C-alpha cells in the first residue's frame, strides 16, 4: 500500500525516503481509494498495537495529525522549502510590493497533468492579497498544503487508525517517538555515517580533523540508538537509513546529497540548526566539548516540540 505505483502515496519532494498522501489518489484509484486509506489506517494501528513495524516512513506532519497536534509554519519548510521561503518573503513585503505581485487567494494544483485552480477560501479567486489580509493568506496556504489537498484521504487514514488505537492512548508520545515506534530504530553504523559525511563552511579545510567535529562524533558515538535516530530525524527529516547506507542519502531533488556538517560562527546561531532538504546541520564553533554536547542535545530534543530555538 505504500508503493507509489499503487497511486495512494507519493515520495516527498524534500526527502525521497518519506511518503506523503497523493492528492490525485482519487484519479489513480477512482473506486476505492478512500476504503484503502481506511484499511491502511487499521493496518498501521494493528501493527503498532502488536509491536510490529510499518515499512514506510511518512512525512513528519502526518505523524502530528495522528497525534492530534497542530501543524506549524515550519512544517511547511520540511515539505517544500522553496515554497516556504517564497511565503516568508511575501510576509516581509510592503503594501505596494504586494499590490505589484497581484496575488489572489487561490492555489494551482497539477493532478497527473491536469492543472486546476483551487480557492483557498470561499470566493478566493476574487479576493486579492493585501497587507491587511496577508496573515489570512499565509494561514490558508498552510492549511491547504498540509491538510486541504488530501483532507478526505487523511480523515479515512485517521479513522482507521483510531478504530484500533484510540487517540488518547497516543498522548504520551511526540511525533518523533511515534515514527520510531511505528518504523523501528534504524541500524546506524557509525563508521559508514562518518565516512559518508561532507564538511563545509568553517570546517571545509580540516574536515573531520577539526576540533569541534572530533567532539561532535565523539558525542554522537556515545549516544544510544534512539538518540542517534533522533539526531538523524533532526538533520534529514526521517530516522530511516538508505538500504545501501549513508552514501545513498538523497536530497530534495532526488540526487545524492550526503550528510553535511557546516561550520558557522556563534554570531549566526547559538544552537545547531538543520536544513532537512539538504541533509545539513549548521554546527557553531563552540569553545568546549561540554557546551557542544549541551546545545546539541537541547536542539535535537526540542525539535520534537515544533518550536524554533532561534
JSON list of N, CA, C and O in Angstrom, two decimals, residues 107-146:
[
{"chain": "A", "resi": 107, "resn": "UNK", "atom": "N", "xyz": [-4.74, 28.60, -5.31]},
{"chain": "A", "resi": 107, "resn": "UNK", "atom": "CA", "xyz": [-3.54, 27.78, -5.48]},
{"chain": "A", "resi": 107, "resn": "UNK", "atom": "C", "xyz": [-3.71, 26.96, -6.75]},
{"chain": "A", "resi": 107, "resn": "UNK", "atom": "O", "xyz": [-4.84, 26.59, -7.12]},
{"chain": "A", "resi": 108, "resn": "UNK", "atom": "N", "xyz": [-2.61, 26.68, -7.42]},
{"chain": "A", "resi": 108, "resn": "UNK", "atom": "CA", "xyz": [-2.64, 25.87, -8.64]},
{"chain": "A", "resi": 108, "resn": "UNK", "atom": "C", "xyz": [-2.19, 24.46, -8.30]},
{"chain": "A", "resi": 108, "resn": "UNK", "atom": "O", "xyz": [-1.15, 24.25, -7.68]},
{"chain": "A", "resi": 109, "resn": "UNK", "atom": "N", "xyz": [-2.99, 23.49, -8.69]},
{"chain": "A", "resi": 109, "resn": "UNK", "atom": "CA", "xyz": [-2.71, 22.08, -8.40]},
{"chain": "A", "resi": 109, "resn": "UNK", "atom": "C", "xyz": [-2.57, 21.32, -9.71]},
{"chain": "A", "resi": 109, "resn": "UNK", "atom": "O", "xyz": [-3.42, 21.40, -10.59]},
{"chain": "A", "resi": 110, "resn": "UNK", "atom": "N", "xyz": [-1.46, 20.57, -9.83]},
{"chain": "A", "resi": 110, "resn": "UNK", "atom": "CA", "xyz": [-1.22, 19.74, -11.01]},
{"chain": "A", "resi": 110, "resn": "UNK", "atom": "C", "xyz": [-1.50, 18.29, -10.63]},
{"chain": "A", "resi": 110, "resn": "UNK", "atom": "O", "xyz": [-0.72, 17.65, -9.92]},
{"chain": "A", "resi": 111, "resn": "UNK", "atom": "N", "xyz": [-2.64, 17.77, -11.09]},
{"chain": "A", "resi": 111, "resn": "UNK", "atom": "CA", "xyz": [-3.04, 16.40, -10.78]},
{"chain": "A", "resi": 111, "resn": "UNK", "atom": "C", "xyz": [-2.86, 15.54, -12.02]},
{"chain": "A", "resi": 111, "resn": "UNK", "atom": "O", "xyz": [-3.72, 15.53, -12.92]},
{"chain": "A", "resi": 112, "resn": "UNK", "atom": "N", "xyz": [-1.72, 14.87, -12.09]},
{"chain": "A", "resi": 112, "resn": "UNK", "atom": "CA", "xyz": [-1.41, 13.97, -13.21]},
{"chain": "A", "resi": 112, "resn": "UNK", "atom": "C", "xyz": [-1.58, 14.68, -14.55]},
{"chain": "A", "resi": 112, "resn": "UNK", "atom": "O", "xyz": [-2.17, 14.16, -15.50]},
{"chain": "A", "resi": 113, "resn": "UNK", "atom": "N", "xyz": [-1.04, 15.90, -14.62]},
{"chain": "A", "resi": 113, "resn": "UNK", "atom": "CA", "xyz": [-1.07, 16.66, -15.87]},
{"chain": "A", "resi": 113, "resn": "UNK", "atom": "C", "xyz": [-2.28, 17.54, -16.03]},
{"chain": "A", "resi": 113, "resn": "UNK", "atom": "O", "xyz": [-2.33, 18.37, -16.95]},
{"chain": "A", "resi": 114, "resn": "UNK", "atom": "N", "xyz": [-3.30, 17.38, -15.17]},
{"chain": "A", "resi": 114, "resn": "UNK", "atom": "CA", "xyz": [-4.48, 18.24, -15.22]},
{"chain": "A", "resi": 114, "resn": "UNK", "atom": "C", "xyz": [-4.31, 19.39, -14.23]},
{"chain": "A", "resi": 114, "resn": "UNK", "atom": "O", "xyz": [-4.30, 19.17, -13.02]},
{"chain": "A", "resi": 115, "resn": "UNK", "atom": "N", "xyz": [-4.16, 20.59, -14.73]},
{"chain": "A", "resi": 115, "resn": "UNK", "atom": "CA", "xyz": [-3.91, 21.76, -13.89]},
{"chain": "A", "resi": 115, "resn": "UNK", "atom": "C", "xyz": [-5.25, 22.33, -13.44]},
{"chain": "A", "resi": 115, "resn": "UNK", "atom": "O", "xyz": [-6.13, 22.62, -14.27]},
{"chain": "A", "resi": 116, "resn": "UNK", "atom": "N", "xyz": [-5.41, 22.47, -12.14]},
{"chain": "A", "resi": 116, "resn": "UNK", "atom": "CA", "xyz": [-6.63, 23.01, -11.56]},
{"chain": "A", "resi": 116, "resn": "UNK", "atom": "C", "xyz": [-6.31, 24.20, -10.68]},
{"chain": "A", "resi": 116, "resn": "UNK", "atom": "O", "xyz": [-5.25, 24.25, -10.04]},
{"chain": "A", "resi": 117, "resn": "UNK", "atom": "N", "xyz": [-7.21, 25.15, -10.63]},
{"chain": "A", "resi": 117, "resn": "UNK", "atom": "CA", "xyz": [-7.10, 26.29, -9.74]},
{"chain": "A", "resi": 117, "resn": "UNK", "atom": "C", "xyz": [-8.06, 26.09, -8.57]},
{"chain": "A", "resi": 117, "resn": "UNK", "atom": "O", "xyz": [-9.26, 25.87, -8.78]},
{"chain": "A", "resi": 118, "resn": "UNK", "atom": "N", "xyz": [-7.53, 26.14, -7.37]},
{"chain": "A", "resi": 118, "resn": "UNK", "atom": "CA", "xyz": [-8.31, 25.85, -6.16]},
{"chain": "A", "resi": 118, "resn": "UNK", "atom": "C", "xyz": [-8.43, 27.11, -5.33]},
{"chain": "A", "resi": 118, "resn": "UNK", "atom": "O", "xyz": [-7.44, 27.82, -5.09]},
{"chain": "A", "resi": 119, "resn": "UNK", "atom": "N", "xyz": [-9.65, 27.42, -4.89]},
{"chain": "A", "resi": 119, "resn": "UNK", "atom": "CA", "xyz": [-9.86, 28.54, -3.98]},
{"chain": "A", "resi": 119, "resn": "UNK", "atom": "C", "xyz": [-9.41, 28.17, -2.58]},
{"chain": "A", "resi": 119, "resn": "UNK", "atom": "O", "xyz": [-9.83, 27.14, -2.05]},
{"chain": "A", "resi": 120, "resn": "UNK", "atom": "N", "xyz": [-8.56, 29.00, -2.00]},
{"chain": "A", "resi": 120, "resn": "UNK", "atom": "CA", "xyz": [-8.08, 28.75, -0.64]},
{"chain": "A", "resi": 120, "resn": "UNK", "atom": "C", "xyz": [-9.13, 29.14, 0.40]},
{"chain": "A", "resi": 120, "resn": "UNK", "atom": "O", "xyz": [-9.12, 28.62, 1.52]},
{"chain": "A", "resi": 121, "resn": "UNK", "atom": "N", "xyz": [-10.01, 30.07, 0.03]},
{"chain": "A", "resi": 121, "resn": "UNK", "atom": "CA", "xyz": [-11.14, 30.47, 0.86]},
{"chain": "A", "resi": 121, "resn": "UNK", "atom": "C", "xyz": [-12.34, 30.61, -0.07]},
{"chain": "A", "resi": 121, "resn": "UNK", "atom": "O", "xyz": [-12.16, 30.69, -1.30]},
{"chain": "A", "resi": 122, "resn": "UNK", "atom": "N", "xyz": [-13.56, 30.63, 0.44]},
{"chain": "A", "resi": 122, "resn": "UNK", "atom": "CA", "xyz": [-14.71, 30.85, -0.44]},
{"chain": "A", "resi": 122, "resn": "UNK", "atom": "C", "xyz": [-14.56, 32.16, -1.21]},
{"chain": "A", "resi": 122, "resn": "UNK", "atom": "O", "xyz": [-14.29, 33.21, -0.63]},
{"chain": "A", "resi": 123, "resn": "UNK", "atom": "N", "xyz": [-14.70, 32.10, -2.52]},
{"chain": "A", "resi": 123, "resn": "UNK", "atom": "CA", "xyz": [-14.53, 33.29, -3.35]},
{"chain": "A", "resi": 123, "resn": "UNK", "atom": "C", "xyz": [-13.09, 33.74, -3.44]},
{"chain": "A", "resi": 123, "resn": "UNK", "atom": "O", "xyz": [-12.82, 34.94, -3.65]},
{"chain": "A", "resi": 124, "resn": "UNK", "atom": "N", "xyz": [-12.16, 32.81, -3.31]},
{"chain": "A", "resi": 124, "resn": "UNK", "atom": "CA", "xyz": [-10.74, 33.17, -3.28]},
{"chain": "A", "resi": 124, "resn": "UNK", "atom": "C", "xyz": [-10.24, 33.81, -4.56]},
{"chain": "A", "resi": 124, "resn": "UNK", "atom": "O", "xyz": [-9.36, 34.69, -4.51]},
{"chain": "A", "resi": 125, "resn": "UNK", "atom": "N", "xyz": [-10.80, 33.43, -5.70]},
{"chain": "A", "resi": 125, "resn": "UNK", "atom": "CA", "xyz": [-10.35, 33.98, -6.98]},
{"chain": "A", "resi": 125, "resn": "UNK", "atom": "C", "xyz": [-10.64, 35.48, -7.08]},
{"chain": "A", "resi": 125, "resn": "UNK", "atom": "O", "xyz": [-9.97, 36.20, -7.82]},
{"chain": "A", "resi": 126, "resn": "UNK", "atom": "N", "xyz": [-11.64, 35.94, -6.33]},
{"chain": "A", "resi": 126, "resn": "UNK", "atom": "CA", "xyz": [-11.98, 37.36, -6.38]},
{"chain": "A", "resi": 126, "resn": "UNK", "atom": "C", "xyz": [-11.44, 38.15, -5.20]},
{"chain": "A", "resi": 126, "resn": "UNK", "atom": "O", "xyz": [-11.81, 39.33, -5.03]},
{"chain": "A", "resi": 127, "resn": "UNK", "atom": "N", "xyz": [-10.60, 37.52, -4.38]},
{"chain": "A", "resi": 127, "resn": "UNK", "atom": "CA", "xyz": [-10.03, 38.20, -3.20]},
{"chain": "A", "resi": 127, "resn": "UNK", "atom": "C", "xyz": [-8.54, 38.40, -3.40]},
{"chain": "A", "resi": 127, "resn": "UNK", "atom": "O", "xyz": [-7.79, 37.43, -3.46]},
{"chain": "A", "resi": 128, "resn": "UNK", "atom": "N", "xyz": [-8.11, 39.63, -3.52]},
{"chain": "A", "resi": 128, "resn": "UNK", "atom": "CA", "xyz": [-6.69, 39.92, -3.72]},
{"chain": "A", "resi": 128, "resn": "UNK", "atom": "C", "xyz": [-5.95, 39.96, -2.38]},
{"chain": "A", "resi": 128, "resn": "UNK", "atom": "O", "xyz": [-6.53, 40.31, -1.35]},
{"chain": "A", "resi": 129, "resn": "UNK", "atom": "N", "xyz": [-4.68, 39.58, -2.42]},
{"chain": "A", "resi": 129, "resn": "UNK", "atom": "CA", "xyz": [-3.85, 39.59, -1.21]},
{"chain": "A", "resi": 129, "resn": "UNK", "atom": "C", "xyz": [-3.36, 41.00, -0.96]},
{"chain": "A", "resi": 129, "resn": "UNK", "atom": "O", "xyz": [-2.76, 41.64, -1.84]},
{"chain": "A", "resi": 130, "resn": "UNK", "atom": "N", "xyz": [-3.63, 41.52, 0.23]},
{"chain": "A", "resi": 130, "resn": "UNK", "atom": "CA", "xyz": [-3.18, 42.84, 0.64]},
{"chain": "A", "resi": 130, "resn": "UNK", "atom": "C", "xyz": [-2.39, 42.72, 1.95]},
{"chain": "A", "resi": 130, "resn": "UNK", "atom": "O", "xyz": [-2.30, 41.64, 2.53]},
{"chain": "A", "resi": 131, "resn": "UNK", "atom": "N", "xyz": [-1.82, 43.81, 2.38]},
{"chain": "A", "resi": 131, "resn": "UNK", "atom": "CA", "xyz": [-1.08, 43.80, 3.63]},
{"chain": "A", "resi": 131, "resn": "UNK", "atom": "C", "xyz": [-1.97, 43.45, 4.80]},
{"chain": "A", "resi": 131, "resn": "UNK", "atom": "O", "xyz": [-1.56, 42.78, 5.75]},
{"chain": "A", "resi": 132, "resn": "UNK", "atom": "N", "xyz": [-3.24, 43.86, 4.73]},
{"chain": "A", "resi": 132, "resn": "UNK", "atom": "CA", "xyz": [-4.17, 43.62, 5.83]},
{"chain": "A", "resi": 132, "resn": "UNK", "atom": "C", "xyz": [-4.57, 42.16, 5.94]},
{"chain": "A", "resi": 132, "resn": "UNK", "atom": "O", "xyz": [-4.72, 41.63, 7.06]},
{"chain": "A", "resi": 133, "resn": "UNK", "atom": "N", "xyz": [-4.79, 41.51, 4.79]},
{"chain": "A", "resi": 133, "resn": "UNK", "atom": "CA", "xyz": [-5.23, 40.11, 4.85]},
{"chain": "A", "resi": 133, "resn": "UNK", "atom": "C", "xyz": [-4.11, 39.12, 4.59]},
{"chain": "A", "resi": 133, "resn": "UNK", "atom": "O", "xyz": [-4.38, 37.91, 4.42]},
{"chain": "A", "resi": 134, "resn": "UNK", "atom": "N", "xyz": [-2.86, 39.58, 4.57]},
{"chain": "A", "resi": 134, "resn": "UNK", "atom": "CA", "xyz": [-1.73, 38.69, 4.32]},
{"chain": "A", "resi": 134, "resn": "UNK", "atom": "C", "xyz": [-1.64, 37.55, 5.34]},
{"chain": "A", "resi": 134, "resn": "UNK", "atom": "O", "xyz": [-1.41, 36.39, 4.95]},
{"chain": "A", "resi": 135, "resn": "UNK", "atom": "N", "xyz": [-1.82, 37.80, 6.66]},
{"chain": "A", "resi": 135, "resn": "UNK", "atom": "CA", "xyz": [-1.79, 36.67, 7.62]},
{"chain": "A", "resi": 135, "resn": "UNK", "atom": "C", "xyz": [-2.84, 35.60, 7.30]},
{"chain": "A", "resi": 135, "resn": "UNK", "atom": "O", "xyz": [-2.57, 34.41, 7.44]},
{"chain": "A", "resi": 136, "resn": "UNK", "atom": "N", "xyz": [-4.04, 36.04, 6.84]},
{"chain": "A", "resi": 136, "resn": "UNK", "atom": "CA", "xyz": [-5.07, 35.07, 6.47]},
{"chain": "A", "resi": 136, "resn": "UNK", "atom": "C", "xyz": [-4.63, 34.26, 5.26]},
{"chain": "A", "resi": 136, "resn": "UNK", "atom": "O", "xyz": [-4.90, 33.05, 5.17]},
{"chain": "A", "resi": 137, "resn": "UNK", "atom": "N", "xyz": [-3.95, 34.90, 4.30]},
{"chain": "A", "resi": 137, "resn": "UNK", "atom": "CA", "xyz": [-3.47, 34.20, 3.11]},
{"chain": "A", "resi": 137, "resn": "UNK", "atom": "C", "xyz": [-2.42, 33.15, 3.48]},
{"chain": "A", "resi": 137, "resn": "UNK", "atom": "O", "xyz": [-2.47, 32.02, 3.00]},
{"chain": "A", "resi": 138, "resn": "UNK", "atom": "N", "xyz": [-1.48, 33.53, 4.35]},
{"chain": "A", "resi": 138, "resn": "UNK", "atom": "CA", "xyz": [-0.44, 32.58, 4.76]},
{"chain": "A", "resi": 138, "resn": "UNK", "atom": "C", "xyz": [-1.04, 31.39, 5.50]},
{"chain": "A", "resi": 138, "resn": "UNK", "atom": "O", "xyz": [-0.64, 30.24, 5.29]},
{"chain": "A", "resi": 139, "resn": "UNK", "atom": "N", "xyz": [-2.02, 31.67, 6.35]},
{"chain": "A", "resi": 139, "resn": "UNK", "atom": "CA", "xyz": [-2.68, 30.58, 7.08]},
{"chain": "A", "resi": 139, "resn": "UNK", "atom": "C", "xyz": [-3.45, 29.68, 6.12]},
{"chain": "A", "resi": 139, "resn": "UNK", "atom": "O", "xyz": [-3.44, 28.44, 6.27]},
{"chain": "A", "resi": 140, "resn": "UNK", "atom": "N", "xyz": [-4.09, 30.28, 5.12]},
{"chain": "A", "resi": 140, "resn": "UNK", "atom": "CA", "xyz": [-4.84, 29.48, 4.14]},
{"chain": "A", "resi": 140, "resn": "UNK", "atom": "C", "xyz": [-3.90, 28.61, 3.31]},
{"chain": "A", "resi": 140, "resn": "UNK", "atom": "O", "xyz": [-4.23, 27.45, 3.01]},
{"chain": "A", "resi": 141, "resn": "UNK", "atom": "N", "xyz": [-2.73, 29.14, 2.95]},
{"chain": "A", "resi": 141, "resn": "UNK", "atom": "CA", "xyz": [-1.74, 28.34, 2.22]},
{"chain": "A", "resi": 141, "resn": "UNK", "atom": "C", "xyz": [-1.24, 27.18, 3.06]},
{"chain": "A", "resi": 141, "resn": "UNK", "atom": "O", "xyz": [-1.11, 26.05, 2.56]},
{"chain": "A", "resi": 142, "resn": "UNK", "atom": "N", "xyz": [-0.97, 27.46, 4.32]},
{"chain": "A", "resi": 142, "resn": "UNK", "atom": "CA", "xyz": [-0.50, 26.40, 5.23]},
{"chain": "A", "resi": 142, "resn": "UNK", "atom": "C", "xyz": [-1.57, 25.32, 5.38]},
{"chain": "A", "resi": 142, "resn": "UNK", "atom": "O", "xyz": [-1.26, 24.12, 5.28]},
{"chain": "A", "resi": 143, "resn": "UNK", "atom": "N", "xyz": [-2.79, 25.72, 5.59]},
{"chain": "A", "resi": 143, "resn": "UNK", "atom": "CA", "xyz": [-3.89, 24.76, 5.80]},
{"chain": "A", "resi": 143, "resn": "UNK", "atom": "C", "xyz": [-4.11, 23.91, 4.55]},
{"chain": "A", "resi": 143, "resn": "UNK", "atom": "O", "xyz": [-4.33, 22.70, 4.63]},
{"chain": "A", "resi": 144, "resn": "UNK", "atom": "N", "xyz": [-4.00, 24.53, 3.38]},
{"chain": "A", "resi": 144, "resn": "UNK", "atom": "CA", "xyz": [-4.22, 23.78, 2.15]},
{"chain": "A", "resi": 144, "resn": "UNK", "atom": "C", "xyz": [-3.09, 22.79, 1.88]},
{"chain": "A", "resi": 144, "resn": "UNK", "atom": "O", "xyz": [-3.34, 21.63, 1.55]},
{"chain": "A", "resi": 145, "resn": "UNK", "atom": "N", "xyz": [-1.83, 23.22, 2.05]},
{"chain": "A", "resi": 145, "resn": "UNK", "atom": "CA", "xyz": [-0.71, 22.35, 1.71]},
{"chain": "A", "resi": 145, "resn": "UNK", "atom": "C", "xyz": [-0.56, 21.19, 2.69]},
{"chain": "A", "resi": 145, "resn": "UNK", "atom": "O", "xyz": [-0.10, 20.11, 2.31]},
{"chain": "A", "resi": 146, "resn": "UNK", "atom": "N", "xyz": [-0.92, 21.40, 3.96]},
{"chain": "A", "resi": 146, "resn": "UNK", "atom": "CA", "xyz": [-0.73, 20.36, 4.95]},
{"chain": "A", "resi": 146, "resn": "UNK", "atom": "C", "xyz": [-2.00, 19.60, 5.32]},
{"chain": "A", "resi": 146, "resn": "UNK", "atom": "O", "xyz": [-1.94, 18.65, 6.09]}
]
